[in-house]
Coordinates of C-alpha atoms and ligand atoms in Angstrom, one line a residue:
M1 CA -8.3 -25.3 -3.9
F2 CA -8.4 -23.6 -7.3
H3 CA -7.0 -25.2 -10.4
K4 CA -6.3 -22.0 -12.2
V5 CA -6.0 -18.3 -11.2
L6 CA -5.9 -15.3 -13.5
I7 CA -3.8 -12.4 -12.3
A8 CA -5.2 -9.0 -13.4
N9 CA -2.0 -7.1 -12.9
R10 CA 1.6 -6.6 -14.1
G11 CA 5.1 -6.0 -12.7
E12 CA 6.5 -7.4 -9.5
I13 CA 3.1 -8.0 -7.8
A14 CA 2.0 -10.2 -10.8
V15 CA 5.2 -12.2 -10.4
R16 CA 4.7 -12.4 -6.7
I17 CA 1.2 -13.9 -7.1
I18 CA 2.3 -16.3 -9.9
R19 CA 5.0 -17.6 -7.5
A20 CA 2.5 -18.1 -4.7
C21 CA 0.2 -20.0 -7.1
K22 CA 3.0 -22.2 -8.2
D23 CA 3.9 -23.0 -4.5
L24 CA 0.2 -24.0 -4.1
G25 CA 0.2 -26.1 -7.2
I26 CA -2.3 -23.7 -9.0
R27 CA -2.0 -23.0 -12.7
T28 CA -1.7 -19.3 -13.6
V29 CA -2.9 -17.0 -16.3
A30 CA -1.2 -13.7 -16.9
V31 CA -2.8 -10.8 -18.8
Y32 CA -0.6 -8.2 -20.5
S33 CA -0.7 -5.1 -22.7
T34 CA 1.2 -4.9 -26.0
A35 CA 3.8 -2.8 -24.2
D36 CA 4.4 -5.8 -21.8
K37 CA 4.8 -8.6 -24.3
D38 CA 8.3 -9.3 -23.0
A39 CA 7.4 -8.7 -19.3
M40 CA 8.4 -11.2 -16.8
H41 CA 4.9 -11.9 -15.5
A42 CA 3.8 -12.8 -19.1
R43 CA 6.7 -15.2 -19.4
L44 CA 6.4 -16.9 -16.0
A45 CA 2.7 -17.7 -16.1
D46 CA 1.5 -21.0 -17.5
E47 CA -0.7 -19.0 -20.0
S48 CA -0.6 -15.4 -21.1
V49 CA -3.3 -13.4 -22.8
C50 CA -2.9 -10.0 -24.5
I51 CA -5.7 -7.7 -23.3
G52 CA -5.0 -4.6 -25.3
P53 CA -2.6 -1.7 -26.0
A54 CA -0.2 0.0 -23.6
E55 CA -2.8 2.6 -22.3
T56 CA -4.1 1.3 -19.0
A57 CA -7.7 2.2 -19.8
K58 CA -7.6 -0.2 -22.7
S59 CA -5.7 -3.0 -21.0
Y60 CA -5.1 -3.4 -17.2
L61 CA -8.3 -1.4 -16.5
N62 CA -10.3 -3.0 -19.4
I63 CA -12.8 -5.1 -17.6
P64 CA -14.4 -6.8 -20.6
A65 CA -11.0 -7.8 -22.0
I66 CA -9.9 -9.3 -18.6
M67 CA -13.2 -11.2 -18.3
A68 CA -12.7 -12.5 -21.8
A69 CA -9.2 -13.7 -20.9
A70 CA -10.6 -15.5 -17.9
E71 CA -13.3 -17.1 -20.0
V72 CA -11.0 -18.4 -22.8
T73 CA -8.5 -19.8 -20.3
D74 CA -11.1 -21.3 -18.0
A75 CA -9.7 -19.6 -14.9
E76 CA -11.7 -20.1 -11.7
A77 CA -10.5 -17.1 -9.7
I78 CA -9.1 -13.6 -10.3
H79 CA -6.4 -11.9 -8.2
P80 CA -6.3 -8.2 -8.7
G81 CA -2.9 -7.4 -7.0
Y82 CA -2.7 -3.7 -6.0
G83 CA -3.5 -0.6 -8.0
F84 CA -5.4 -0.9 -11.2
L85 CA -8.7 -2.7 -10.4
A86 CA -7.8 -3.9 -6.9
E87 CA -10.2 -1.5 -5.1
N88 CA -12.9 -1.5 -7.7
A89 CA -16.0 -2.9 -6.1
E90 CA -17.8 -3.0 -9.4
F91 CA -15.1 -5.3 -10.9
A92 CA -15.4 -7.6 -7.8
D93 CA -19.2 -7.8 -8.5
I94 CA -18.7 -8.5 -12.1
C95 CA -16.2 -11.3 -11.3
H96 CA -18.7 -12.8 -8.9
E97 CA -21.7 -12.5 -11.2
S98 CA -19.7 -14.1 -14.0
G99 CA -18.9 -17.1 -11.9
Y100 CA -15.3 -16.3 -10.9
V101 CA -14.0 -16.1 -7.4
W102 CA -12.7 -12.7 -6.5
I103 CA -9.5 -13.0 -4.4
G104 CA -10.3 -10.2 -2.1
P105 CA -12.9 -8.9 0.4
S106 CA -16.6 -8.6 -0.4
S107 CA -17.7 -5.7 -2.6
H108 CA -19.7 -4.5 0.5
S109 CA -16.5 -4.2 2.6
M110 CA -14.8 -2.5 -0.4
R111 CA -17.6 0.0 -0.8
T112 CA -17.8 0.8 2.9
M113 CA -14.1 1.5 3.2
G114 CA -13.8 3.1 -0.3
D115 CA -16.1 6.0 0.8
K116 CA -14.0 7.8 3.4
V117 CA -17.1 9.4 5.1
V118 CA -18.9 6.0 5.4
A119 CA -15.7 4.4 6.5
K120 CA -15.2 6.9 9.3
Q121 CA -18.8 6.5 10.4
T122 CA -18.4 2.7 10.5
M123 CA -15.1 3.0 12.4
E124 CA -16.8 5.3 15.0
K125 CA -19.4 2.6 15.7
A126 CA -16.5 0.1 16.1
K127 CA -14.9 2.5 18.6
V128 CA -11.8 2.9 16.4
P129 CA -10.2 6.3 17.2
L130 CA -10.8 8.9 14.6
V131 CA -9.0 12.2 13.8
P132 CA -11.1 15.0 15.5
G133 CA -13.2 16.8 12.9
S134 CA -16.6 16.5 11.1
D135 CA -18.7 13.4 11.9
G136 CA -19.6 13.1 8.2
A137 CA -19.9 15.2 5.1
V138 CA -19.5 19.0 5.5
C139 CA -22.1 20.7 3.2
D140 CA -21.5 24.4 3.5
V141 CA -19.0 27.1 4.4
D142 CA -20.6 27.9 7.7
E143 CA -20.5 24.4 8.9
A144 CA -16.9 24.1 7.7
K145 CA -16.0 27.2 9.8
R146 CA -17.7 25.8 12.9
I147 CA -16.0 22.4 12.7
A148 CA -12.6 23.9 11.9
R149 CA -12.9 26.2 14.9
Q150 CA -13.9 23.2 17.1
A151 CA -11.0 21.0 15.9
G152 CA -8.5 23.9 15.9
Y153 CA -6.3 25.0 13.0
P154 CA -4.6 23.7 11.0
V155 CA -7.3 21.5 9.4
I156 CA -7.3 19.3 6.4
I157 CA -10.2 19.1 3.9
K158 CA -10.6 15.7 2.2
A159 CA -12.7 14.4 -0.6
A160 CA -14.8 11.4 0.5
A161 CA -14.0 9.7 -2.8
G162 CA -10.3 10.7 -2.8
G163 CA -7.3 8.4 -2.8
G164 CA -3.7 8.1 -3.8
G165 CA -2.8 11.3 -1.9
R166 CA -5.1 13.4 -4.1
G167 CA -8.1 15.5 -3.1
M168 CA -6.7 16.9 0.2
K169 CA -6.1 20.6 1.2
V170 CA -4.4 21.8 4.4
V171 CA -5.8 25.1 5.8
H172 CA -4.1 27.2 8.4
S173 CA -6.6 29.9 9.2
E174 CA -10.2 30.9 8.9
P175 CA -9.7 33.5 6.2
A176 CA -8.2 30.8 4.0
L177 CA -10.9 28.3 4.8
V178 CA -13.7 29.7 2.6
G179 CA -11.8 29.6 -0.6
A180 CA -10.1 26.3 0.1
F181 CA -13.5 24.7 1.0
L182 CA -15.1 25.7 -2.3
I183 CA -12.0 24.7 -4.3
A184 CA -11.9 21.3 -2.5
Q185 CA -15.5 20.7 -3.3
S186 CA -15.2 21.6 -7.0
E187 CA -12.0 19.6 -7.4
A188 CA -13.6 16.6 -5.7
R189 CA -16.5 16.8 -8.2
M190 CA -14.0 17.2 -11.1
F191 CA -11.6 14.4 -10.1
F192 CA -13.8 11.9 -8.4
G193 CA -17.3 12.7 -9.7
D194 CA -18.5 13.3 -6.1
D195 CA -18.2 16.7 -4.3
T196 CA -18.6 15.2 -0.8
V197 CA -15.8 16.6 1.5
Y198 CA -15.1 16.3 5.2
I199 CA -12.8 18.0 7.6
E200 CA -10.1 16.7 10.0
K201 CA -7.7 18.3 12.3
F202 CA -4.3 18.4 10.5
L203 CA -1.8 16.5 12.6
E204 CA 1.6 18.3 12.4
L205 CA 4.2 15.7 13.2
P206 CA 2.6 12.3 12.8
R207 CA 4.1 9.0 11.9
H208 CA 2.3 6.7 9.5
I209 CA 1.7 3.4 11.2
E210 CA -0.5 0.7 9.6
V211 CA -1.8 -2.6 10.8
Q212 CA -2.0 -5.7 8.6
V213 CA -5.1 -7.8 9.0
L214 CA -6.3 -11.1 7.6
G215 CA -9.8 -12.5 7.8
D216 CA -11.5 -15.7 6.5
K217 CA -15.0 -16.6 5.5
H218 CA -15.6 -18.3 8.8
G219 CA -15.6 -15.1 10.9
N220 CA -11.9 -15.3 12.0
V221 CA -9.9 -12.1 11.9
V222 CA -6.3 -11.7 13.1
H223 CA -3.8 -8.8 12.9
L224 CA -0.2 -9.4 11.9
F225 CA 1.2 -6.4 13.8
E226 CA 2.2 -3.1 12.4
R227 CA 4.3 -1.5 9.8
E228 CA 6.0 1.8 10.0
C229 CA 5.7 3.7 6.7
S230 CA 6.7 7.2 7.7
V231 CA 9.6 7.5 5.2
Q232 CA 7.5 9.1 2.3
R233 CA 7.8 11.7 -0.4
N234 CA 4.6 13.2 -1.9
N235 CA 2.6 10.7 0.0
Q236 CA 4.5 7.9 -1.7
K237 CA 6.2 5.4 0.6
V238 CA 9.9 4.9 -0.1
L239 CA 11.0 2.6 2.7
E240 CA 8.9 0.6 5.1
E241 CA 9.7 -1.5 8.1
A242 CA 8.1 -3.8 10.7
P243 CA 7.8 -3.6 13.6
S244 CA 7.7 0.2 14.3
R245 CA 10.6 1.1 16.6
F246 CA 8.4 3.9 18.0
L247 CA 5.8 1.6 19.7
D248 CA 6.0 0.3 23.2
E249 CA 4.2 -3.0 23.9
A250 CA 1.1 -1.4 25.3
T251 CA 0.7 0.9 22.3
R252 CA 1.3 -2.0 19.9
Q253 CA -1.4 -4.0 21.5
K254 CA -3.8 -1.0 21.4
I255 CA -3.2 -0.1 17.8
C256 CA -3.2 -3.7 16.6
K257 CA -6.5 -4.4 18.4
A258 CA -8.0 -1.2 16.8
G259 CA -6.9 -2.6 13.4
A260 CA -8.5 -6.0 14.0
D261 CA -11.7 -4.3 15.4
A262 CA -11.9 -2.2 12.2
A263 CA -11.6 -5.3 10.0
R264 CA -14.3 -7.1 12.1
A265 CA -16.6 -4.1 11.8
V266 CA -16.9 -4.8 8.0
N267 CA -16.7 -8.6 8.2
Y268 CA -13.4 -8.5 6.4
V269 CA -12.2 -11.4 4.3
G270 CA -8.7 -11.6 2.9
A271 CA -5.7 -9.3 3.5
G272 CA -6.2 -5.7 4.3
T273 CA -4.5 -2.8 5.9
I274 CA -5.7 -0.2 8.4
E275 CA -3.8 3.0 8.2
F276 CA -3.3 5.2 11.2
L277 CA -1.5 8.5 12.0
M278 CA 0.3 8.6 15.3
N279 CA 1.2 11.7 17.2
P280 CA 4.5 12.1 19.1
D281 CA 2.5 11.4 22.3
K282 CA 1.5 8.0 20.8
S283 CA -2.2 8.9 20.4
F284 CA -3.3 7.5 17.1
Y285 CA -6.1 7.9 14.7
F286 CA -7.7 5.8 11.8
I287 CA -7.3 7.5 8.4
E288 CA -8.2 4.8 6.0
M289 CA -8.4 1.1 5.1
N290 CA -6.9 -0.4 2.0
T291 CA -8.9 -3.4 1.0
R292 CA -6.2 -5.2 -0.9
I293 CA -2.6 -6.5 -0.6
Q294 CA 0.0 -3.8 -0.2
V295 CA 3.4 -3.2 -1.8
E296 CA 5.0 -3.4 1.6
H297 CA 3.4 -6.7 2.7
P298 CA 6.8 -8.6 2.6
V299 CA 8.1 -6.9 5.7
T300 CA 5.1 -8.4 7.6
E301 CA 5.8 -11.8 6.0
A302 CA 9.4 -11.6 7.2
I303 CA 8.6 -10.9 10.8
T304 CA 5.6 -13.3 11.1
G305 CA 6.5 -16.1 8.8
V306 CA 3.0 -15.9 7.3
D307 CA 2.7 -15.9 3.5
L308 CA 0.0 -13.3 2.9
I309 CA -0.6 -13.9 -0.8
E310 CA -1.0 -17.7 -0.1
W311 CA -3.5 -16.9 2.6
Q312 CA -5.4 -14.4 0.3
I313 CA -5.8 -17.4 -2.1
R314 CA -6.6 -19.9 0.6
V315 CA -9.3 -17.8 2.3
A316 CA -10.9 -16.9 -1.1
A317 CA -11.1 -20.7 -1.7
G318 CA -13.0 -21.0 1.6
E319 CA -10.3 -22.3 3.9
A320 CA -10.2 -21.2 7.5
L321 CA -7.1 -19.6 9.0
N322 CA -5.1 -22.4 10.6
F323 CA -3.6 -20.2 13.2
K324 CA -5.0 -17.9 15.9
Q325 CA -4.0 -14.5 17.2
E326 CA -2.0 -16.0 20.0
D327 CA 0.0 -18.2 17.6
L328 CA 1.5 -15.1 16.0
S329 CA 4.5 -13.3 17.2
I330 CA 7.2 -10.8 16.0
N331 CA 10.5 -12.4 15.0
G332 CA 13.2 -9.7 14.6
H333 CA 13.0 -6.7 12.3
A334 CA 12.4 -6.3 8.5
I335 CA 13.0 -3.4 6.2
E336 CA 11.8 -2.9 2.6
C337 CA 13.4 -0.5 0.1
R338 CA 11.4 0.4 -3.0
I339 CA 13.7 0.4 -6.0
N340 CA 12.4 2.9 -8.5
A341 CA 13.5 3.7 -12.1
E342 CA 14.0 7.4 -11.4
H343 CA 16.6 10.1 -10.7
P344 CA 17.6 9.4 -7.0
F345 CA 17.1 13.1 -6.0
K346 CA 15.1 14.8 -8.7
F347 CA 12.6 11.9 -8.9
I348 CA 12.2 12.2 -12.7
P349 CA 11.1 8.8 -14.0
S350 CA 13.7 7.0 -16.1
P351 CA 12.1 4.4 -18.3
G352 CA 14.2 2.5 -20.9
K353 CA 16.4 -0.5 -21.2
I354 CA 18.1 -2.0 -18.2
S355 CA 21.5 -3.0 -19.6
I356 CA 23.0 -4.6 -16.5
Y357 CA 21.0 -6.0 -13.6
H358 CA 22.4 -7.7 -10.6
A359 CA 20.1 -8.6 -7.7
P360 CA 21.6 -8.9 -4.2
G361 CA 21.4 -12.2 -2.4
G362 CA 22.7 -13.9 0.7
R363 CA 21.2 -14.7 4.0
S364 CA 18.1 -12.7 5.0
V365 CA 17.7 -10.9 1.7
R366 CA 14.6 -11.2 -0.5
V367 CA 14.1 -9.4 -3.9
D368 CA 10.6 -9.1 -5.3
S369 CA 11.0 -7.7 -8.8
A370 CA 10.0 -8.2 -12.4
A371 CA 13.2 -6.8 -13.8
Y372 CA 16.0 -8.6 -15.7
A373 CA 19.0 -7.6 -17.8
G374 CA 17.8 -6.4 -21.2
Y375 CA 14.3 -5.6 -19.9
V376 CA 12.9 -2.4 -21.3
I377 CA 10.8 -0.5 -18.6
P378 CA 7.9 0.9 -20.5
P379 CA 7.0 4.6 -19.8
Y380 CA 3.3 3.9 -19.3
Y381 CA 3.2 2.4 -15.8
D382 CA 4.6 3.2 -12.4
S383 CA 8.4 3.5 -12.0
M384 CA 8.9 0.8 -9.3
I385 CA 11.5 -1.8 -10.5
G386 CA 11.2 -4.0 -7.5
K387 CA 11.7 -4.2 -3.8
V388 CA 14.5 -5.4 -1.6
I389 CA 13.4 -6.8 1.7
C390 CA 16.0 -7.6 4.5
H391 CA 15.5 -9.3 7.8
G392 CA 17.6 -9.0 11.0
A393 CA 17.5 -10.1 14.6
N394 CA 16.9 -6.4 15.5
R395 CA 16.6 -3.1 13.7
A396 CA 20.3 -2.3 13.6
N397 CA 21.0 -5.7 12.2
A398 CA 18.3 -5.3 9.5
I399 CA 19.8 -1.9 8.5
R400 CA 23.2 -3.5 8.1
V401 CA 21.8 -6.4 6.0
M402 CA 20.0 -3.8 3.8
Q403 CA 23.2 -1.7 3.4
R404 CA 25.0 -4.8 2.3
A405 CA 22.2 -5.7 -0.2
I406 CA 21.9 -2.2 -1.6
H407 CA 25.7 -2.1 -2.1
E408 CA 25.6 -5.4 -4.0
M409 CA 22.7 -4.4 -6.3
I410 CA 23.6 -3.1 -9.8
I411 CA 21.1 -1.5 -12.2
E412 CA 22.6 0.2 -15.3
G413 CA 21.2 1.7 -18.5
I414 CA 18.6 3.7 -16.6
Q415 CA 18.6 5.8 -13.5
S416 CA 17.6 4.3 -10.2
N417 CA 17.1 5.5 -6.6
L418 CA 19.7 3.1 -5.2
E419 CA 21.9 6.1 -4.2
L420 CA 18.9 7.6 -2.3
H421 CA 18.6 4.4 -0.3
R422 CA 22.3 4.2 0.3
R423 CA 22.3 7.7 1.9
L424 CA 19.0 7.2 3.7
L425 CA 20.3 4.0 5.4
A426 CA 23.4 5.9 6.6
N427 CA 21.4 8.9 7.9
P428 CA 21.8 9.2 11.7
A429 CA 18.1 10.2 12.3
F430 CA 16.9 7.3 10.3
Q431 CA 19.3 5.0 12.1
A432 CA 18.0 6.3 15.4
G433 CA 14.4 5.7 14.3
D434 CA 13.8 9.4 15.0
F435 CA 11.5 10.5 12.2
N436 CA 7.9 11.4 11.2
I437 CA 6.2 11.7 7.8
H438 CA 8.0 14.9 7.0
F439 CA 11.5 13.5 7.6
L440 CA 12.4 12.5 4.0
E441 CA 11.2 15.7 2.4
N442 CA 12.9 17.9 5.0
W443 CA 16.2 16.0 4.6
L444 CA 16.0 16.2 0.8
K445 CA 15.5 20.0 1.1
E446 CA 18.5 20.2 3.4
M447 CA 20.6 18.3 0.9
N448 CA 19.7 20.6 -1.9
A449 CA 20.4 23.7 0.2
Ligands
LIG501 P1 -5.2 8.7 0.4 O1 -6.3 7.8 0.3 O2 -5.2 9.7 -0.7 O3 -3.8 8.0 0.5 P2 -5.1 9.3 3.3 O4 -6.3 9.7 4.0 O5 -4.6 7.9 3.5 O6 -5.4 9.6 1.7 O7 -3.9 10.3 3.6 C1 -2.7 10.3 2.9 C2 -1.6 11.0 3.6 O8 -2.0 12.4 3.9 C3 -1.3 10.5 5.0 O9 -0.4 9.4 4.9 C4 -0.7 11.7 5.7 O10 0.6 11.9 5.3 C5 -1.6 12.8 5.1 N1 -2.7 13.1 6.0 C6 -4.0 12.6 5.9 N2 -4.8 13.0 6.9 C7 -4.0 13.8 7.7 C8 -4.3 14.5 8.9 N3 -5.5 14.6 9.5 N4 -3.2 15.2 9.4 C9 -2.0 15.2 8.9 N5 -1.7 14.5 7.7 C10 -2.7 13.9 7.1

């Protein structure tokens, strides 16, 4: 096992990784920007190194500065967390070539899944269901028209190099296609430096269901069941849960097997997530794989009892998984609420000083956060303050535990979205599990009307 791990991240995920390292008896190195000198991750780690100014390009994305921090502290391995450099295959290569262990998949897996066209082609070979549409890149307008007609309108044009909800265009009819196609191409070139685009049928009322996978360096791959992440706004998840209440056992087995097959197709090592869209008739399609740990990983930990960060570290160190697929089962239900520093209904970020902070507690409640009373949330990074994760014997129970937890939580001095969660948890459609990816946005519109 490693003696020392450097965490190339900040906020709650850096704290989460530091905690896992401590549980494993590993020393930790935090890196921080000048804006984060009082941040919790910089305080909790055994050593902390300033890597630059607030601007992310000069600190958390500054590869030479991070490598220098690893060098001076004599770290053996680097955990990238999520966001920042987590899906940067070049960074993974640099770590490797400089003699550090990358706590994540091979750069080959990352590159295959990072290009959405190559990813789809790889998934097709692995017989993972794909959204109907182009087999690969679509090069000109005539081809776009032909494929859109075949798939049937509406369609969605996507950038091969896109991500984070950017680089997608929905088109409802052929007259709109030509303009949209050319704009999509030029935007893809502008934003991602690659004008490759492809076309999919646009699914109108899907759910977002994703499968957690874990692989080791000995060829073992398991899935850890699904997460339901349909409660979104602007493609940003707000609340996640596991398992999905929408799945029957046969569908669960099918989608989880597809997730594990997808991971096997790229010899996946570490924790990863296969994202699917599921139609009301329960047909489902691969949309992308995230080759990193995800924000919502704790709901999977709550229902399976597996510590995903610990296993990321263990498999990176060469350990084999010490459990098999048949050893895993779903225990109860878990929900995660993302607590953001923002206006609960206008979603305007609200950085600043947290004057009063009280985290909820009690049975079945977990809080992953880097906040404390007196902490000043800097305006430079994302607005997530932390996550509350609740577990129950069943979904109704988990909702009640979450209602209790949200009611107990106090965040003052800044605005937070606690009130949004309070109302969401009381919403009858949410309580019935009757929603798709448009639910939250439609409900917000209704409330404003
Ligand atoms: P990104 O990498 O930018 O997150 P994804 O391919 O994961 O892009 O898609 C992000 C979101 O866009 C999905 O969660 C879904 O809400 C929507 N979306 C993507 N593809 C389709 C599709 N074919 N039909 C309907 N919605 C889609």
